[in-house]
Coordinates of C-alpha atoms and ligand atoms in Angstrom, one line a residue:
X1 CA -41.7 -205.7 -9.8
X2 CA -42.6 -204.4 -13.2
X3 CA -39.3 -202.4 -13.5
X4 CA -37.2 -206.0 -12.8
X5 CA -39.2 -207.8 -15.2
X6 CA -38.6 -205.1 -17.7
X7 CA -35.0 -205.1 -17.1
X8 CA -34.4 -208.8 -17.2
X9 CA -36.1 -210.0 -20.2
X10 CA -34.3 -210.0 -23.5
X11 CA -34.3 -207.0 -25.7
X12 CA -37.4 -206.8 -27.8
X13 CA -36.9 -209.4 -30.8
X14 CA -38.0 -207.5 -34.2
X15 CA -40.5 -209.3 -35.8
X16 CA -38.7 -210.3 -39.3
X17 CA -37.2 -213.0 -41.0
X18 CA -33.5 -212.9 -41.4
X19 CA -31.2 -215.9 -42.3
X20 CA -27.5 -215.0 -41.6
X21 CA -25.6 -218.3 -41.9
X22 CA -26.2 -221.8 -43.4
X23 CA -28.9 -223.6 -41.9
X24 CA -28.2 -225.1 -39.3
X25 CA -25.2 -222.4 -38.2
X26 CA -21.7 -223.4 -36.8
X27 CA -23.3 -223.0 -33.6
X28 CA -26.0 -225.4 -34.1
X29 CA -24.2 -227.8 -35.7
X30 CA -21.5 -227.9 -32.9
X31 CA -24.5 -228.2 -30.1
X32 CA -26.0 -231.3 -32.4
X33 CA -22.4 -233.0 -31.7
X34 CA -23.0 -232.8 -28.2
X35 CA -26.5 -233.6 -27.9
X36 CA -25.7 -236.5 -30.4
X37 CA -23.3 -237.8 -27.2
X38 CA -26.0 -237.6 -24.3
X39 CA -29.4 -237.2 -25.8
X40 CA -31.1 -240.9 -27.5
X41 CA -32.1 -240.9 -31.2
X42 CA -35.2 -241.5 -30.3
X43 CA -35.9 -238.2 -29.2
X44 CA -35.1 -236.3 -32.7
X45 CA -35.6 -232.5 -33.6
X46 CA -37.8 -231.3 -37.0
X47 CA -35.1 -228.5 -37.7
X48 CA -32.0 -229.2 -35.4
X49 CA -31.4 -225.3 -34.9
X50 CA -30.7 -224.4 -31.1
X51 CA -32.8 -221.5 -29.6
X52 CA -31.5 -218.6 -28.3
X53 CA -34.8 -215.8 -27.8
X54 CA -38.1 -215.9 -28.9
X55 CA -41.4 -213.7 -29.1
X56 CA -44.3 -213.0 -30.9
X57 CA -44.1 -215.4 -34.1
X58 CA -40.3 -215.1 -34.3
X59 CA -37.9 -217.5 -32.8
X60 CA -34.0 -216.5 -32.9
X61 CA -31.0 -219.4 -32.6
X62 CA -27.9 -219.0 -31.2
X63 CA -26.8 -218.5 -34.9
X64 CA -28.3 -215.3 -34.6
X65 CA -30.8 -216.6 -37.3
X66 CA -34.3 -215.5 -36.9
X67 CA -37.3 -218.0 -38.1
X68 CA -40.6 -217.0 -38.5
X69 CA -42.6 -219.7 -36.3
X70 CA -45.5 -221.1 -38.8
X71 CA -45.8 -224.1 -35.6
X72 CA -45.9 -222.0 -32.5
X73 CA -43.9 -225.7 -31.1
X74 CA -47.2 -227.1 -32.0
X75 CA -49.5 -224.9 -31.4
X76 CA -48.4 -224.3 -27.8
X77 CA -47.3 -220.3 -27.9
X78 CA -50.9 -219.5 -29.0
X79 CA -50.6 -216.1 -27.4
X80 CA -47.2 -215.7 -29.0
X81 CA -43.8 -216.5 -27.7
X82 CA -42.7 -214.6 -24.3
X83 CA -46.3 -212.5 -24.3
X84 CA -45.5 -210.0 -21.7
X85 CA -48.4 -210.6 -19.4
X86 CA -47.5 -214.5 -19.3
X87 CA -44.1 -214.3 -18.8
X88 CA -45.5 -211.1 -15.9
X89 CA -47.9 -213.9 -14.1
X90 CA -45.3 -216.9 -14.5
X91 CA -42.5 -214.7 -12.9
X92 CA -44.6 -213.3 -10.0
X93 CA -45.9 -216.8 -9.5
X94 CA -42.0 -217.9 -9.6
X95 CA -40.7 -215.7 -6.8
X96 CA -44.1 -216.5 -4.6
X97 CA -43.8 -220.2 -4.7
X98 CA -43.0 -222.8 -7.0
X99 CA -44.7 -226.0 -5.4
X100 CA -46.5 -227.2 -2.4
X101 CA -48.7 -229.8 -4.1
X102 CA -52.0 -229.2 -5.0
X103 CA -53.3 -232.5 -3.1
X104 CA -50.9 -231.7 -0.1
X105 CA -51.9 -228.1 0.8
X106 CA -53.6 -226.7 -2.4
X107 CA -53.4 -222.9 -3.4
X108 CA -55.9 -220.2 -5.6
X109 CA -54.5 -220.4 -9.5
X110 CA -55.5 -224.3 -9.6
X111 CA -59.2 -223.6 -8.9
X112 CA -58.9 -220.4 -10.9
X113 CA -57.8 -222.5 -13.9
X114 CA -61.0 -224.9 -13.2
X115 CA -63.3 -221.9 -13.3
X116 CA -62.0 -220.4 -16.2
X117 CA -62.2 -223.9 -18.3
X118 CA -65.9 -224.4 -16.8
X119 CA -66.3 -220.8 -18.3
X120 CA -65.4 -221.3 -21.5
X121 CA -65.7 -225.2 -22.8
X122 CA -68.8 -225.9 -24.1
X123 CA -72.3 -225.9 -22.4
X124 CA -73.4 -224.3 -19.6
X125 CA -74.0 -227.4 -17.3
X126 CA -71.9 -227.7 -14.1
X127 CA -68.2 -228.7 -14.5
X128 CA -64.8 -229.8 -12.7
X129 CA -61.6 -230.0 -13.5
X130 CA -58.8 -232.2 -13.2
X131 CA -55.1 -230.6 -14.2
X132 CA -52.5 -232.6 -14.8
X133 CA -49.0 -232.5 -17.2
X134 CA -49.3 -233.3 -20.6
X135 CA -52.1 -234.1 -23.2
X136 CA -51.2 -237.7 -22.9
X137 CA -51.7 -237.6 -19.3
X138 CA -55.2 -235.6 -20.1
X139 CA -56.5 -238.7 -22.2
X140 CA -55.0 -241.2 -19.8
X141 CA -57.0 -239.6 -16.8
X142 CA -60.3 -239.3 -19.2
X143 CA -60.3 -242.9 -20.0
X144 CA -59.8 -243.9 -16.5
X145 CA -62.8 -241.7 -15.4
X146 CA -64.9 -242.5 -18.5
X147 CA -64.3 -246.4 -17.3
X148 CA -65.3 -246.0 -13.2
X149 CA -68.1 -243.6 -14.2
X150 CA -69.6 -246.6 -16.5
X151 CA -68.7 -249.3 -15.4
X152 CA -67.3 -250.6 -18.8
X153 CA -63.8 -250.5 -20.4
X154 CA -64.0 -250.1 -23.8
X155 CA -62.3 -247.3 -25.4
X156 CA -63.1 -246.3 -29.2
X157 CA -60.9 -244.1 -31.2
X158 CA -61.1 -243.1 -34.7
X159 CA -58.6 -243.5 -37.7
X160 CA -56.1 -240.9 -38.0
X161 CA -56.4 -240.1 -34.5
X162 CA -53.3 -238.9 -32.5
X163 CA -53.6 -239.3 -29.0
X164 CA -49.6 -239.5 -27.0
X165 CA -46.6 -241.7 -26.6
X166 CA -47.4 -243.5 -23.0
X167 CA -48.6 -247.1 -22.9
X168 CA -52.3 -246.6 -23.3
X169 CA -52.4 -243.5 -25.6
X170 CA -49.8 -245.4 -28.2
X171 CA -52.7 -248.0 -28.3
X172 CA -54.9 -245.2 -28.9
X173 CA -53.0 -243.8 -31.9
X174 CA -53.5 -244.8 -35.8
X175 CA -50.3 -244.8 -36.4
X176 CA -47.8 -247.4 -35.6
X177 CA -44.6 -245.9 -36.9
X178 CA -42.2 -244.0 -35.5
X179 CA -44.9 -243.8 -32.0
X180 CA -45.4 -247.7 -31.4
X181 CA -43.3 -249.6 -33.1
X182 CA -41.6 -252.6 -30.6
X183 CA -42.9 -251.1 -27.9
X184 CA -45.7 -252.9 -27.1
X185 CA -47.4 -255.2 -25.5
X186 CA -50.3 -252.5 -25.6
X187 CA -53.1 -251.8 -23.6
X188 CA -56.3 -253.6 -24.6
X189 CA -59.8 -253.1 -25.1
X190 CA -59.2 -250.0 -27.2
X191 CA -61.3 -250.3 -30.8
X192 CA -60.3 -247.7 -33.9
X193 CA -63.3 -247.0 -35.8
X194 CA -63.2 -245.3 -39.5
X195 CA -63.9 -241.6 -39.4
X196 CA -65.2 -238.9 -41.7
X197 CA -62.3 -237.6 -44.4
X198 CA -64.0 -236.1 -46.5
X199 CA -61.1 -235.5 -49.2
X200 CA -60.9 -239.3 -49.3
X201 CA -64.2 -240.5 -48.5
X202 CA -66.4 -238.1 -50.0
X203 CA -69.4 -239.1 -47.4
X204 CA -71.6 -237.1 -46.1
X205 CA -71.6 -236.6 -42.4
X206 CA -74.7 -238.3 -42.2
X207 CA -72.9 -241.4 -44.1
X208 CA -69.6 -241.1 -42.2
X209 CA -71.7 -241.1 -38.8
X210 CA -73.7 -244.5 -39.7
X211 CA -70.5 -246.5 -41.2
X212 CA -68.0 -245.5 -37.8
X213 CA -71.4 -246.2 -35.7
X214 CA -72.3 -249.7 -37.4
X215 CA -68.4 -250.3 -37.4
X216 CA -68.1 -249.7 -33.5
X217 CA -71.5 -252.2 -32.9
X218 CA -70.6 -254.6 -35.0
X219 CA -66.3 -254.8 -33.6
X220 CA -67.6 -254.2 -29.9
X221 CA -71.0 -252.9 -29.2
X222 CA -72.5 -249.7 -27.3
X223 CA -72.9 -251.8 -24.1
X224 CA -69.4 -252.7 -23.8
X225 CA -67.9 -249.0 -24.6
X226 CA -66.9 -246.5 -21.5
X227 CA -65.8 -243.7 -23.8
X228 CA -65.1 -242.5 -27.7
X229 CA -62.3 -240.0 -27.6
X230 CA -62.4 -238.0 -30.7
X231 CA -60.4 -234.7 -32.2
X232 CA -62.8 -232.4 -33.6
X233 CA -60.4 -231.4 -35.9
X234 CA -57.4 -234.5 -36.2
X235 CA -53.9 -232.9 -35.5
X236 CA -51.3 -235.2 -36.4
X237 CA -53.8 -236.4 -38.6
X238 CA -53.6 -233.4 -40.8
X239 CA -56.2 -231.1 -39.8
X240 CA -59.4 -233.1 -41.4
X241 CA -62.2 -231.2 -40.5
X242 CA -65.2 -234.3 -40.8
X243 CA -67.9 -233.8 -43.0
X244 CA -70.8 -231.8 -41.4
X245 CA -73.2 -233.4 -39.1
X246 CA -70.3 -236.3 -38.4
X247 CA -69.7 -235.3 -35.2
X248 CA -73.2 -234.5 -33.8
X249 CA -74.7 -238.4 -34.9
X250 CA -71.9 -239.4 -33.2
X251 CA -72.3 -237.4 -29.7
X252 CA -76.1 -238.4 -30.0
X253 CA -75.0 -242.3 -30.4
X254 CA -72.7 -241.8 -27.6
X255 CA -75.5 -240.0 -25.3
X256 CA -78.4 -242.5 -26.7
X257 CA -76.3 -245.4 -25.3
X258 CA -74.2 -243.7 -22.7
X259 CA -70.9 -243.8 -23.7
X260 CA -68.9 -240.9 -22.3
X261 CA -68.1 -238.5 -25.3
X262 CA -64.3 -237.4 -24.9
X263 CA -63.6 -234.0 -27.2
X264 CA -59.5 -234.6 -27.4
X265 CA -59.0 -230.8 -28.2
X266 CA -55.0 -230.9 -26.8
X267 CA -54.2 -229.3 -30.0
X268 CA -57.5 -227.6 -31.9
X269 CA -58.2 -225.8 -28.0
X270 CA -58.0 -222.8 -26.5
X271 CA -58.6 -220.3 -29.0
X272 CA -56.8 -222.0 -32.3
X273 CA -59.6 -222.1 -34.5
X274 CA -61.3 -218.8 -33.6
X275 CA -63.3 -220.5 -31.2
X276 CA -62.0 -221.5 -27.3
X277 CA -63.0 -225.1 -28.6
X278 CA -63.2 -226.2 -31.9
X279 CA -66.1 -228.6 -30.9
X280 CA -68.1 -225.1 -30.6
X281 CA -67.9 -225.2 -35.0
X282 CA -69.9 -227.9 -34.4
X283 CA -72.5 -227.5 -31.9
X284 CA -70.6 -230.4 -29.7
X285 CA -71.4 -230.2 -26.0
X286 CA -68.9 -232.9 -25.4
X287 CA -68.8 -234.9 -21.7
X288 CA -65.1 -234.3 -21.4
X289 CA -63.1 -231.7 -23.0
X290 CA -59.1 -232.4 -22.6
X291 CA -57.0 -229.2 -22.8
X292 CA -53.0 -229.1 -23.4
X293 CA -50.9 -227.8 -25.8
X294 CA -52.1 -223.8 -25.8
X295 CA -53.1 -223.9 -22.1
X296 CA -50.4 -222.2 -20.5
X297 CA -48.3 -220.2 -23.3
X298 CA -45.3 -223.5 -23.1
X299 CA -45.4 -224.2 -19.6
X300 CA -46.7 -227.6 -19.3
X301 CA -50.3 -227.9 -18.1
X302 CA -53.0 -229.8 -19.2
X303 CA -56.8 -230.5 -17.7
X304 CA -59.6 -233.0 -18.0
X305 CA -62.7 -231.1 -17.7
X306 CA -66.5 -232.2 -17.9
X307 CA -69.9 -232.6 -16.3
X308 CA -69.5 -232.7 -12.7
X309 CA -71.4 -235.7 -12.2
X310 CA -68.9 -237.6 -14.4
X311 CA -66.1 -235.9 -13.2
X312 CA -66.8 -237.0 -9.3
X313 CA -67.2 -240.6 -10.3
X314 CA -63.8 -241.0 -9.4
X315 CA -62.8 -242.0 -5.7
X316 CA -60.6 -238.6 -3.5
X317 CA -57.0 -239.7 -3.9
X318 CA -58.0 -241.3 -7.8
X319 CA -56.9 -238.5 -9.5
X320 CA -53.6 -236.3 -9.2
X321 CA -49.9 -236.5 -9.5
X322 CA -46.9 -234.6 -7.9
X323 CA -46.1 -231.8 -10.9
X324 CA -50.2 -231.4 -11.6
X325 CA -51.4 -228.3 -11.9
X326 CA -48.3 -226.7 -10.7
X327 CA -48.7 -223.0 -9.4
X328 CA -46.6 -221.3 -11.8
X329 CA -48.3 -223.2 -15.1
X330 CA -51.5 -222.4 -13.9
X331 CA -50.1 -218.5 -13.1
X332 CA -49.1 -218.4 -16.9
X333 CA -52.4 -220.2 -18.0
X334 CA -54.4 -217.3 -16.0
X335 CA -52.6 -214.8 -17.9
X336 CA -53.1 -216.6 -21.6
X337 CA -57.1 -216.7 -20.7
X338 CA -57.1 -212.9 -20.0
X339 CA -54.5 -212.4 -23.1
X340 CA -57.1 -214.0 -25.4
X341 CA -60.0 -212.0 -24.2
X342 CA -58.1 -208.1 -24.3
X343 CA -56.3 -209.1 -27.3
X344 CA -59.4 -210.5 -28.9
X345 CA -57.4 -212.8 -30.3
X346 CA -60.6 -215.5 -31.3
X347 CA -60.8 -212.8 -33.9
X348 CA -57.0 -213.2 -35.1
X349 CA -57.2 -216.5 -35.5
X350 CA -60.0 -216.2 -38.2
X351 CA -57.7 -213.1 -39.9
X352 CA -55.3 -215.7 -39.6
X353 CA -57.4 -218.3 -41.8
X354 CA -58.6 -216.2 -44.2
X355 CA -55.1 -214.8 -45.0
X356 CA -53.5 -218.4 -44.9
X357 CA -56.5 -219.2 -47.2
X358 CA -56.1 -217.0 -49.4
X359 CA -52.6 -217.3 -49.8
X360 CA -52.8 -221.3 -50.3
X361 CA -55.7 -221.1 -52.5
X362 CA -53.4 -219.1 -55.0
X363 CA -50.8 -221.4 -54.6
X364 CA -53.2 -224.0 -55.4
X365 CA -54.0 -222.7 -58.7
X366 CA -50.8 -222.8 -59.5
X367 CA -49.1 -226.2 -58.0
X368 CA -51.8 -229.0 -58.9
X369 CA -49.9 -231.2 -56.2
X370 CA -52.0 -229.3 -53.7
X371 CA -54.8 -231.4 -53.6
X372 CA -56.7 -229.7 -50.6
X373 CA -56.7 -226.7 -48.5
X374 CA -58.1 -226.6 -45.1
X375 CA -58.6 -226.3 -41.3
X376 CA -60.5 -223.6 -39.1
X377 CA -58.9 -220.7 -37.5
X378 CA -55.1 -220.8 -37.5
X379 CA -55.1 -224.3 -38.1
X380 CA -54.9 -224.6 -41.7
X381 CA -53.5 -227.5 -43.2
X382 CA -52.3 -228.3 -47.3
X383 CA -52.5 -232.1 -48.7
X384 CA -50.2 -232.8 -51.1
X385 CA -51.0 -235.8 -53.9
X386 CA -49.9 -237.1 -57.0
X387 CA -51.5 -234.6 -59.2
X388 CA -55.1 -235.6 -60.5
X389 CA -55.2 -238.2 -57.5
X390 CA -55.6 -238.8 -53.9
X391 CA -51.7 -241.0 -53.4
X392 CA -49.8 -239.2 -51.3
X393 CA -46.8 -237.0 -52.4
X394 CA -45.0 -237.1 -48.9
X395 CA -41.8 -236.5 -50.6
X396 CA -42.8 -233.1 -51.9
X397 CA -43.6 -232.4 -48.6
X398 CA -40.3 -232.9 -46.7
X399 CA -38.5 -230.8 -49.5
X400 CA -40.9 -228.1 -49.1
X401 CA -40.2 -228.2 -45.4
X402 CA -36.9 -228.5 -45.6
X403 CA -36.3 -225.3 -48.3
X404 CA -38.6 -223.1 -45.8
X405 CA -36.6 -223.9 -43.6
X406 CA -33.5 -222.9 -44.9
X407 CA -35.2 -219.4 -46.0
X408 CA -36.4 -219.0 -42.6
X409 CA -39.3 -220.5 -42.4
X410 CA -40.5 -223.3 -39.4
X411 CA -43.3 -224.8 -41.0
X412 CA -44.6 -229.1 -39.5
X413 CA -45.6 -231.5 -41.6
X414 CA -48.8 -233.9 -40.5
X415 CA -50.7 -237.0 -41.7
X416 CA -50.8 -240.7 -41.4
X417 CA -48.6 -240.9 -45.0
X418 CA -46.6 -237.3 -44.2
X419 CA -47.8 -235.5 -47.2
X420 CA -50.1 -232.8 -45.2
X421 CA -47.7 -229.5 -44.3
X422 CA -49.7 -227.7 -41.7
X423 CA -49.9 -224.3 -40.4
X424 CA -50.5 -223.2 -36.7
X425 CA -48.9 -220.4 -36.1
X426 CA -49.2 -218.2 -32.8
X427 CA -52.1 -215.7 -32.5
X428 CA -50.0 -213.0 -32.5
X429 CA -48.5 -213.3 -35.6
X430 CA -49.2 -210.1 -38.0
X431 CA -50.3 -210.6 -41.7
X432 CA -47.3 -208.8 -43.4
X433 CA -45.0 -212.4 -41.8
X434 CA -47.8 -214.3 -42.9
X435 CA -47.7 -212.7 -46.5
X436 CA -43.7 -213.0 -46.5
X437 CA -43.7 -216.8 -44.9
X438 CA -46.5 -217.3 -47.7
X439 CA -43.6 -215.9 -50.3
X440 CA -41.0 -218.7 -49.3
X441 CA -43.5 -221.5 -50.0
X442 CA -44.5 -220.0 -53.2
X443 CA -40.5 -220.2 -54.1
X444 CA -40.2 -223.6 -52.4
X445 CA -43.1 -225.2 -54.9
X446 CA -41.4 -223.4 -57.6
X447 CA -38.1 -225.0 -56.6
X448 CA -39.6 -228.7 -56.4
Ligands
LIG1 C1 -50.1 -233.4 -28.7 C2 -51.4 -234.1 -28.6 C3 -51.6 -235.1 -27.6 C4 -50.5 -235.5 -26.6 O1 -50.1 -234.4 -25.8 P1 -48.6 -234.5 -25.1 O2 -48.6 -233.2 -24.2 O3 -47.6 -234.5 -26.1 O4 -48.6 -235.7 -24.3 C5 -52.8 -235.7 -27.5 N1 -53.8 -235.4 -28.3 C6 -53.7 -234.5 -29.3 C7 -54.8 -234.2 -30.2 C8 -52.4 -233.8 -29.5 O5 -52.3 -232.9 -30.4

């Protein structure tokens, strides 16, 4: 078994950046013709080059271009792209079976998946689990348990908040355009509360706390309010990490008053920020915690998991779907939960932040349009601002994109007004591609 694997993966990709044609290639560009044809605009593509390979951190086109991956596809490849013991479980899983339906006749990774996130989300109460596709499917299945649990149906969501692109999470989001716009009517009783920004706001926790609480029982009121779904650390957003002590007053509001408190971790999870959940840098014992994006090294899988009372509120046959935890996902996922434990790869993500730190700190110094550096882990985010100010310089941050890009660099951009550039690379990325991606920004600020 080993032997086939071995033989029919790709040869091993070196891990280095090398740019061999204009960016995007021929190749590329004759593949965007065709997908132009047949794919709609909505759907568009942050650098339209077309993958050939990947691995670790590097990603290789069919230009024969290789990028070094600063967004691990949004902090999905975690544990690096094509780890060998994923791409090991997911194959095995493969060739075993591929489907029977976990709700028709079920099968062993599924409830190993639900042990693993009882393990290792926060608190040590009892727990269940509910997998399902994608992170907007996560939140979708947490409001509608938050709801029969209490009895109520008010949702509250916080500014800056990213939550998915179906009906309900579109209502959920901050930001209207390019996720919303004309395609409402929206789903209702959702309320959108001000949140703790502390580049912006400059409030305490303790202050940030009072003035989203006061805002939420004034607009709505405790009584009327199933669930408030927060990110402990905004991803779209641009990788605010709230002031200390926000998100505590708010968990104890929520538990005073028993609203269901929904940790949205779909993107700051499974091991990003040196933690298995962010809301452990904050002493959070959320209700629900919702998994996605890192969960199953790119195959999609995504869970709902929380206290057990909670979790059973919801009637058998209430929960579920036809892809839902599907056996080879939760295979891969297996392997990405051992992969962070004998890699020890909490630990990489905080080498990963202090050499991002570092690195951006510098480039502060030097670039006064960075007004802010920050994150947890390897989620590390720069705001860019008219210098001496807190306006948004979103154009400085599309050309800084762009350049990196073209030097072989795939670095996102983030924020409600696009001036946050944020880094998430995978786990497995060393420090020397970190030091040379670091380069290619340094020239690409020079260059503005
Ligand atoms: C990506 C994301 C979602 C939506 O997940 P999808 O899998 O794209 O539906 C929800 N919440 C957060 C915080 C996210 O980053």
């Amino acid at each position: 078994m080993t032997d086939t694997i071995a033989t029919q993966s790709s040869p091993a990709i070196p891990q280095e950046r090398r740019i061999v044609t204009a960016i995007p290639g021929p190749q590329s560009q004759a593949l965007h013709q065709r997908r132009a044809a047949v794919v709609p605009v909505g759907v568009s593509s942050v650098l339209p080059v077309y993958v050939a390979r990947a691995h670790g951190a590097i990603v290789v086109d069919i230009d024969g271009n290789q990028f070094i991956d600063l967004g691990a596809g949004i902090g999905v490849t975690t544990v690096g792209h094509t780890d060998d013991a994923v791409v090991a479980a997911a194959s095995a899983q493969l060739a075993d079976f591929t489907h029977t339906l976990f709700t028709v006749t079920p099968y062993e990774g599924y409830v190993r998946v639900a042990e693993l996130l009882a393990e290792h989300t926060p608190g040590d109460h009892a727990k269940k689990t509910v997998l399902v596709n994608s992170g907007a499917e996560a939140v979708e299945n947490a409001v509608k348990i938050a709801r029969k649990y209490t009895g109520r149906s008010g949702v509250a969501v916080l500014e800056h908040a990213y939550h998915g692109r179906t009906n309900l999470t579109m209502a959920m989001n901050f930001k209207a355009a390019p996720y919303s716009t004309g395609f409402g009517p929206f789903a209702g009783d959702i309320y959108r509360a001000p949140n703790s920004y502390p580049f912006h706001d400059g409030l305490s926790g303790a202050d940030a706390a009072a003035r989203t609480i006061a805002y939420l029982e004034k607009t709505v009121g405790a009584a009327d309010l199933a669930c408030l779904v927060v990110e402990p650390i905004q991803g779209e957003g641009g990788f605010q990490v709230p002031a200390e002590g926000y998100l505590p007053a708010l968990q104890q509001w929520c538990t005073d008053n028993g609203i269901v408190f929904v940790a949205d971790e779909i993107q700051s999870g499974m091991g990003r920020t040196g933690a298995y959940f962010a809301s452990e840098h904050f002493s959070l014992v959320p209700d629900l915690v919702l998994s996605a994006k890192g969960i199953a090294g790119g195959l999609p899988l995504a869970g709902v998991t929380g206290r057990a009372e909670i979790m059973d509120a919801a009637q058998p046959g209430g929960l579920g779907g036809t892809f839902g935890g599907n056996p080879v996902a939760t295979a891969a996922s297996i392997a990405v939960f051992g992969q962070i434990e004998s890699l020890g790869l909490l630990a990489e993500a905080t080498r990963i932040e202090k050499t991002l730190k570092t690195g951006l700190t510098a480039l502060q110094v030097k670039y006064p349009i960075i007004g802010e550096v920050r994150g947890i882990g390897a989620m590390v985010a720069i705001e860019l601002v008219e210098p001496g100010t807190l306006l948004p310089n979103a154009a400085a941050v599309t050309s800084i994109a762009t350049f990196a890009a073209q030097h072989g660099v795939i670095v996102l951009t983030a924020g409600t007004y696009g001036n946050v550039l944020r880094f998430l690379p995978s786990l497995a990325i060393t420090d020397e591609l970190l030091h040379d991606a670091l380069s290619v920004i340094d020239d690409a600020f020079a260059a503005l």
